[in-house]
Amino acid sequence: MSNSRLEIRNLSLKFGDRVAADNINLVLEPSQVTCLLGPSGCGKSTTLRIIVGVEPQDSGEIYVDGDLICNGLVTTRPEYRNIGMMFQDFSLFPHLNVLENVAFGLRGSRASRRLRSESLLERVNLSSYASKMPHELSGGEQQRVALARAVAPRPKIMLLDEPFSGLDDRLRDNIRDETLKVLREDGAAVLMVTHSPSEAMKMADEIALMRNGKIVQKGTPYTIYNSPTDCEAAAFFGDINIMVSSVDKSLVQTPFGEFFAPGHADGTMLDIIIRPQHIRIDFDRAGQGPSPTDAMGQAARATVYRARFLGQISIIDFKLEDGTILTASVPSVFLPKVGMPFWLLAPRKHCYVFPK
Ligand code: ATP
């Protein structure tokens, strides 16, 4: 039995031949934000719909505070699960004003319901709209009311399915931060769906990276970004450089020297990956030839192939002596001319080696 706020074990669901959820395991703790991150169609919304109880799973169990709420035999109806959900497609009750909409799901005295609703309207900057009707509000304002309404009953668990995506950038950041702050303060466990890696990195305590119905990696934003489980996971968070090489006696040769590749048979093709911001220009040793193999690896000679100024950074494509093109991102104070020679470094700790 689990003491976590929400525990999901071995959850699976197929639509015909299509596997929408494939053996999902997740644990959510109070005041913690977990982001379910993945490309369109990978099964994020389906997972949320199973948890909230509107889509039955083929197999697997869900526990809330250690109590089984559904498996093949037991099913607690959605309204008794104490799980709040906020979708992108929300709807307000058209016949109730803004304050009444927010107060709708609240219990207790009239005064306490009013107090809670007013404080939430203040937090989403809509205090002056309390007596307005939904049709008098813009789409973004309606969405903020819907968020206040979803948060109002202090759900133990809150599922958010991209509810902020209809708002403009600045408003989205404010409303999202404020909503998550309220939920954290109330001790809710939050599961938030997004296909945006940068949103997940900003908001999540833990990211669960999903692909083809499976969770392929779980961890803090730092871990997921710095220790990707495979090439696709690395690429999901931004551009990557890939160098290809075959294994010989547990070693692969690259322009940056040898890399240790234990556990791979001779002849296996491997991808050696490095992100553009991790490539270093070796100004100190410029022109002095390759450095010895150490944590920084061996320096590789390269010439500038293309250089682009992007404001805060410059993106430089370098051509190595073997013809490989590597992209580096550097502070934009640096914008070299095409053809200029440099020595590059690929620090070992930022290189990932995966089977091709
Ligand atoms: P998006 O980010 O685009 O919303 P998602 O990751 O939330 O995508 P889901 O909506 O969970 O993905 O869908 C997962 C897969 O299951 C998709 O291939 C989808 O076409 C399929 N699917 C979802 N709901 C149904 C359904 N009711 N009947 C048949 N197939 C479905």
XYZ file of C-alpha atoms and ligand atoms in Angstrom:
387
model
C 0.000 0.000 0.000
C 1.198 3.507 -0.820
C 1.148 6.621 1.361
C 1.566 8.902 -1.612
C -1.197 11.284 -2.628
C -1.645 9.511 -5.965
C -0.095 6.300 -7.164
C -0.625 4.780 -10.586
C 0.501 1.216 -11.199
C 0.868 -0.520 -14.553
C -1.867 1.491 -16.237
C -2.598 0.481 -19.832
C -5.234 1.299 -22.444
C -5.546 0.458 -26.126
C -7.905 2.015 -28.678
C -8.131 -0.846 -31.189
C -4.506 -1.484 -32.190
C -3.353 1.906 -30.910
C -1.648 1.765 -27.496
C -2.533 5.082 -25.819
C -1.192 4.208 -22.346
C 1.431 1.518 -22.001
C 2.184 0.319 -18.481
C 2.263 3.780 -16.888
C 3.667 4.041 -13.351
C 3.602 7.372 -11.528
C 3.703 8.618 -7.946
C 2.523 12.111 -6.962
C 3.211 13.737 -3.604
C 1.394 16.660 -1.919
C 2.553 20.153 -2.997
C 4.518 18.630 -5.844
C 4.129 19.503 -9.531
C 4.743 16.683 -11.998
C 4.731 17.440 -15.710
C 3.662 14.810 -18.196
C 5.699 15.925 -21.180
C 5.650 14.518 -24.684
C 4.799 15.118 -28.324
C 1.252 15.286 -29.663
C -0.546 11.944 -29.586
C 1.805 10.233 -27.100
C -1.022 9.552 -24.623
C -0.840 12.415 -22.097
C -4.531 13.370 -22.159
C -5.626 9.737 -22.164
C -3.604 9.159 -18.985
C -5.300 12.149 -17.321
C -8.740 11.004 -18.435
C -8.160 7.571 -16.911
C -7.004 9.109 -13.620
C -9.997 11.416 -13.360
C -12.321 8.502 -14.180
C -13.884 9.435 -17.515
C -11.979 6.786 -19.511
C -11.762 3.211 -18.166
C -8.349 1.535 -18.369
C -7.751 -1.981 -19.730
C -5.531 -2.816 -16.767
C -3.668 -1.266 -13.862
C -4.564 0.369 -10.556
C -4.917 3.872 -9.158
C -4.585 4.717 -5.450
C -5.442 8.009 -3.732
C -3.873 8.411 -0.271
C -3.302 4.660 -0.257
C -6.923 3.754 -1.067
C -7.628 1.838 -4.247
C -9.990 3.895 -6.407
C -9.945 1.773 -9.513
C -8.719 -1.480 -10.972
C -10.536 -4.083 -13.082
C -13.063 -4.689 -10.271
C -13.360 -1.509 -8.207
C -14.232 1.857 -9.736
C -14.904 5.026 -7.767
C -17.068 7.413 -9.780
C -15.309 10.602 -10.965
C -17.274 12.871 -8.600
C -16.092 10.875 -5.553
C -12.386 10.796 -6.452
C -11.565 14.264 -5.063
C -9.567 14.942 -8.213
C -9.885 18.335 -9.877
C -9.311 18.692 -13.589
C -8.814 21.694 -15.802
C -8.857 21.273 -19.571
C -8.000 23.593 -22.406
C -11.697 23.439 -23.326
C -13.370 24.711 -20.196
C -16.878 26.053 -19.876
C -18.375 28.378 -17.294
C -22.012 28.161 -16.216
C -23.595 30.840 -18.434
C -26.463 31.618 -16.021
C -24.183 32.265 -13.011
C -22.078 35.379 -12.506
C -18.297 35.197 -12.056
C -18.378 34.972 -8.246
C -21.129 32.315 -8.327
C -19.159 30.315 -10.882
C -16.099 30.252 -8.613
C -18.231 29.427 -5.533
C -20.134 26.649 -7.317
C -18.236 23.613 -6.014
C -17.648 24.993 -2.506
C -19.243 23.714 0.675
C -19.700 25.528 3.996
C -21.404 28.729 5.058
C -22.395 31.373 2.540
C -19.850 33.769 4.096
C -16.938 31.302 3.919
C -17.749 30.392 0.304
C -17.868 34.074 -0.599
C -14.565 34.764 1.155
C -12.752 31.910 -0.601
C -14.187 32.884 -4.014
C -13.278 36.545 -3.576
C -9.717 35.729 -2.544
C -9.253 33.512 -5.596
C -10.687 36.146 -7.933
C -8.179 38.573 -6.450
C -5.327 36.146 -7.159
C -6.318 35.884 -10.824
C -6.726 39.696 -11.013
C -10.491 39.605 -11.573
C -11.866 41.105 -8.342
C -13.708 43.826 -10.187
C -15.465 41.256 -12.418
C -17.276 39.401 -9.587
C -20.790 40.411 -10.620
C -20.279 40.185 -14.391
C -21.772 37.353 -16.453
C -19.449 34.985 -18.400
C -20.510 36.353 -21.814
C -19.270 39.812 -20.775
C -15.700 38.478 -20.360
C -12.949 37.887 -22.930
C -11.807 34.318 -23.586
C -8.697 34.796 -21.421
C -10.747 36.261 -18.557
C -13.183 33.359 -18.722
C -10.262 30.977 -18.578
C -8.942 32.661 -15.438
C -12.383 32.319 -13.810
C -12.417 28.639 -14.762
C -8.993 28.196 -13.140
C -10.174 29.933 -9.955
C -13.257 27.670 -9.938
C -11.148 24.516 -10.376
C -8.774 25.492 -7.562
C -11.492 26.750 -5.156
C -12.545 23.419 -3.525
C -8.882 22.672 -2.648
C -8.729 19.361 -4.537
C -6.193 16.881 -3.149
C -5.110 16.190 -6.692
C -5.268 18.560 -9.616
C -4.882 17.495 -13.219
C -4.106 20.274 -15.695
C -4.402 19.532 -19.404
C -2.724 22.518 -21.076
C -5.245 24.947 -19.510
C -2.917 27.917 -19.960
C -2.269 27.512 -23.664
C -5.056 29.890 -24.798
C -3.584 32.861 -22.903
C -1.085 35.329 -24.330
C 2.553 34.826 -23.283
C 2.893 37.265 -20.393
C -0.544 36.543 -18.959
C 0.076 32.817 -19.296
C 3.243 32.954 -17.220
C 1.556 35.012 -14.486
C -1.627 32.951 -14.289
C 0.220 29.639 -14.471
C 2.657 30.640 -11.714
C -0.142 31.951 -9.511
C -2.347 28.862 -10.066
C 0.477 26.488 -9.218
C 1.394 28.579 -6.165
C -2.190 28.353 -4.842
C -2.274 24.599 -5.488
C 1.098 24.059 -3.780
C 0.029 26.119 -0.756
C -3.147 24.028 -0.483
C -1.045 20.831 -0.517
C -2.445 19.528 -3.814
C -0.498 17.047 -5.891
C -0.465 18.452 -9.411
C -0.128 16.559 -12.669
C 0.256 18.958 -15.573
C 0.268 17.987 -19.237
C 2.427 19.926 -21.639
C 4.184 19.390 -24.938
C 6.538 22.298 -24.204
C 9.911 21.267 -22.738
C 10.638 24.824 -21.574
C 7.308 25.028 -19.718
C 7.992 21.678 -18.051
C 11.529 22.758 -17.101
C 10.172 25.967 -15.542
C 7.258 24.500 -13.627
C 7.956 20.899 -12.684
C 9.471 19.360 -9.587
C 9.480 16.160 -11.606
C 9.119 15.537 -15.338
C 7.718 12.291 -16.743
C 8.764 12.139 -20.384
C 6.235 10.225 -22.524
C 6.554 8.648 -25.962
C 4.175 6.231 -27.743
C 2.104 5.685 -24.600
C 5.135 4.908 -22.415
C 6.931 6.940 -19.786
C 10.492 6.700 -21.073
C 12.183 8.737 -18.328
C 11.304 10.335 -14.993
C 13.357 12.791 -13.008
C 13.962 16.378 -11.986
C 14.343 18.896 -14.823
C 18.099 18.895 -14.103
C 18.405 15.113 -14.396
C 16.215 14.785 -17.468
C 18.129 17.525 -19.257
C 21.629 16.480 -18.220
C 21.249 12.692 -18.217
C 18.879 11.870 -21.090
C 17.937 8.229 -21.418
C 18.397 8.137 -25.205
C 19.060 10.246 -28.261
C 15.373 11.147 -28.713
C 15.055 12.300 -25.108
C 18.106 14.532 -25.564
C 16.746 15.953 -28.831
C 13.330 16.691 -27.301
C 14.879 19.455 -25.174
C 16.656 21.260 -27.997
C 19.129 20.929 -30.851
C 21.870 18.349 -30.548
C 25.027 17.515 -32.477
C 25.512 13.857 -33.357
C 28.851 12.248 -34.182
C 28.685 8.638 -35.377
C 31.411 6.085 -34.711
C 31.823 2.326 -34.374
C 33.077 0.502 -31.285
C 36.522 -1.050 -31.197
C 37.613 -2.739 -27.956
C 35.143 -0.712 -25.848
C 36.323 2.561 -27.379
C 34.904 4.878 -30.048
C 37.072 7.375 -31.930
C 35.825 10.939 -32.465
C 37.420 14.218 -33.552
C 37.608 14.944 -29.802
C 39.574 11.806 -28.994
C 38.519 8.414 -27.681
C 35.306 7.810 -25.763
C 34.836 4.857 -23.442
C 31.883 2.703 -24.583
C 31.759 -0.392 -22.391
C 29.143 -3.098 -22.969
C 28.986 -2.676 -26.757
C 30.265 -5.344 -29.163
C 33.019 -4.416 -31.608
C 31.545 -2.870 -34.764
C 28.405 -1.506 -33.034
C 27.542 1.941 -34.368
C 27.093 4.572 -31.645
C 25.850 8.167 -31.564
C 28.007 10.549 -29.561
C 25.864 13.535 -28.690
C 26.641 17.046 -27.476
C 24.374 20.092 -27.186
C 25.411 23.303 -29.020
C 25.844 25.273 -25.777
C 28.292 22.696 -24.427
C 30.816 22.974 -27.228
C 33.698 25.147 -26.041
C 36.052 27.234 -28.093
C 39.534 26.635 -26.762
C 40.977 30.159 -26.886
C 43.715 29.312 -24.324
C 45.289 26.625 -26.410
C 44.613 28.230 -29.756
C 47.204 27.167 -32.247
C 49.112 25.017 -29.743
C 47.808 21.717 -31.005
C 45.621 19.111 -29.325
C 45.539 18.942 -25.539
C 46.105 15.617 -23.805
C 43.013 13.462 -23.297
C 41.442 14.594 -20.018
C 38.007 15.624 -18.723
C 37.860 18.240 -21.472
C 38.721 15.666 -24.124
C 41.045 16.386 -26.990
C 40.791 19.670 -28.896
C 39.620 19.405 -32.511
C 40.621 21.787 -35.232
C 37.697 23.498 -36.992
C 36.893 26.428 -39.229
C 33.818 28.627 -39.174
C 31.381 27.420 -41.820
C 28.464 29.758 -40.982
C 27.828 32.321 -38.231
C 24.447 33.759 -37.263
C 23.726 36.571 -34.812
C 20.507 35.923 -32.834
C 20.592 38.781 -30.346
C 21.459 37.123 -27.038
C 23.477 34.328 -28.620
C 25.330 33.555 -31.818
C 24.928 30.216 -33.551
C 28.156 29.108 -35.197
C 28.465 26.100 -37.513
C 32.010 24.725 -37.454
C 33.500 22.351 -40.002
C 35.900 19.821 -38.500
C 38.880 18.418 -40.429
C 36.967 15.190 -41.187
C 34.122 17.234 -42.741
C 31.717 16.908 -39.759
C 29.657 20.051 -39.157
C 29.047 20.894 -35.493
C 26.817 23.697 -34.248
C 27.854 25.735 -31.213
C 25.857 28.419 -29.423
C 27.935 31.138 -27.810
C 27.306 34.604 -26.294
C 26.601 37.006 -29.131
C 29.595 39.216 -28.302
C 31.397 36.577 -30.348
C 30.625 36.528 -34.079
C 33.597 35.201 -36.054
C 33.982 35.434 -39.820
C 33.474 32.442 -42.126
C 36.732 30.528 -42.626
C 38.360 31.572 -39.324
C 40.212 28.662 -37.652
C 39.597 27.591 -34.020
C 40.243 24.715 -31.644
C 37.048 23.210 -30.183
C 36.470 21.155 -27.061
C 33.658 18.751 -26.188
C 33.771 18.316 -22.381
C 33.309 14.626 -21.541
C 30.598 15.221 -18.923
C 28.378 16.864 -21.552
C 28.752 14.103 -24.140
C 26.265 11.228 -24.215
C 26.935 7.957 -25.970
C 23.950 5.900 -27.217
C 23.527 2.961 -29.569
C 22.511 4.183 -32.998
P -2.056 16.033 -27.675
O -0.813 16.662 -27.072
O -2.132 16.230 -29.155
O -3.322 16.397 -26.950
P -1.851 13.486 -26.254
O -0.448 13.139 -25.904
O -2.690 14.065 -25.168
O -1.881 14.423 -27.533
P -3.940 11.492 -26.476
O -5.050 12.445 -26.731
O -3.874 10.873 -25.137
O -2.516 12.153 -26.823
O -4.016 10.340 -27.573
C -3.142 9.229 -27.580
C -3.480 8.337 -28.775
O -4.740 7.717 -28.597
C -3.568 9.098 -30.089
O -3.027 8.310 -31.108
C -5.049 9.301 -30.281
O -5.358 9.391 -31.656
C -5.620 8.055 -29.650
N -6.948 8.287 -29.044
C -7.222 9.149 -28.052
N -8.526 9.087 -27.696
C -9.093 8.165 -28.521
C -10.421 7.643 -28.669
N -11.414 8.042 -27.883
N -10.605 6.698 -29.610
C -9.600 6.267 -30.397
N -8.323 6.714 -30.303
C -8.073 7.651 -29.380
